[in-house]
Amino acid sequence: MIQTANLRNNAFLTLADSAVVSAMPGGLLGVLLTAAANTATVTLYDNATTNAGTVLTVLSTTANLSTAWMPPGGQVCANGIYALITGTIPSITVVYC
């Protein structure tokens, strides 16, 4: 059975450092990663507190470029969303519900 995220009550959060995106179950609708002076990577976990557990997605891009990922229908997150970010001052925008 395919589960889809509820598309109501969407929110977004822009980060430059690793952090909790959402501490509640919900859905991941998309992520945009923009690298600054060097390569940047963001790993999103289905976890409300730390970088452990199920990996939702990993994005990486080189200096001064952007990449995006949007799962069709959203991706269910049973526990929450945590973003682990590497690179020098990248910008990461996560859209979730």
XYZ file of C-alpha atoms in Angstrom, residues 15-52:
38
model
C 18.206 26.106 7.756
C 21.964 26.634 7.567
C 22.901 24.167 10.351
C 21.737 20.701 11.377
C 18.437 20.865 13.277
C 15.023 19.375 13.951
C 12.663 20.345 11.132
C 9.567 18.809 12.715
C 9.245 16.990 16.036
C 5.897 15.450 15.051
C 4.811 12.756 12.603
C 3.780 14.173 9.239
C 4.940 14.294 5.664
C 7.955 15.479 3.708
C 6.899 17.388 0.599
C 10.249 18.613 -0.716
C 13.700 19.982 -0.040
C 15.876 22.592 -1.769
C 19.635 22.638 -1.149
C 21.828 25.551 -2.233
C 25.572 25.280 -1.711
C 27.691 28.346 -0.971
C 31.503 28.318 -1.263
C 31.933 24.518 -1.273
C 30.055 21.228 -1.642
C 27.018 20.890 0.620
C 25.010 17.834 1.639
C 21.762 17.419 3.532
C 20.555 14.081 4.892
C 16.960 14.009 6.146
C 16.021 11.423 8.773
C 12.646 10.144 9.965
C 13.502 11.175 13.527
C 12.175 13.901 15.836
C 15.413 14.564 17.730
C 18.648 13.459 16.018
C 20.420 12.093 12.941
C 19.565 8.413 13.330
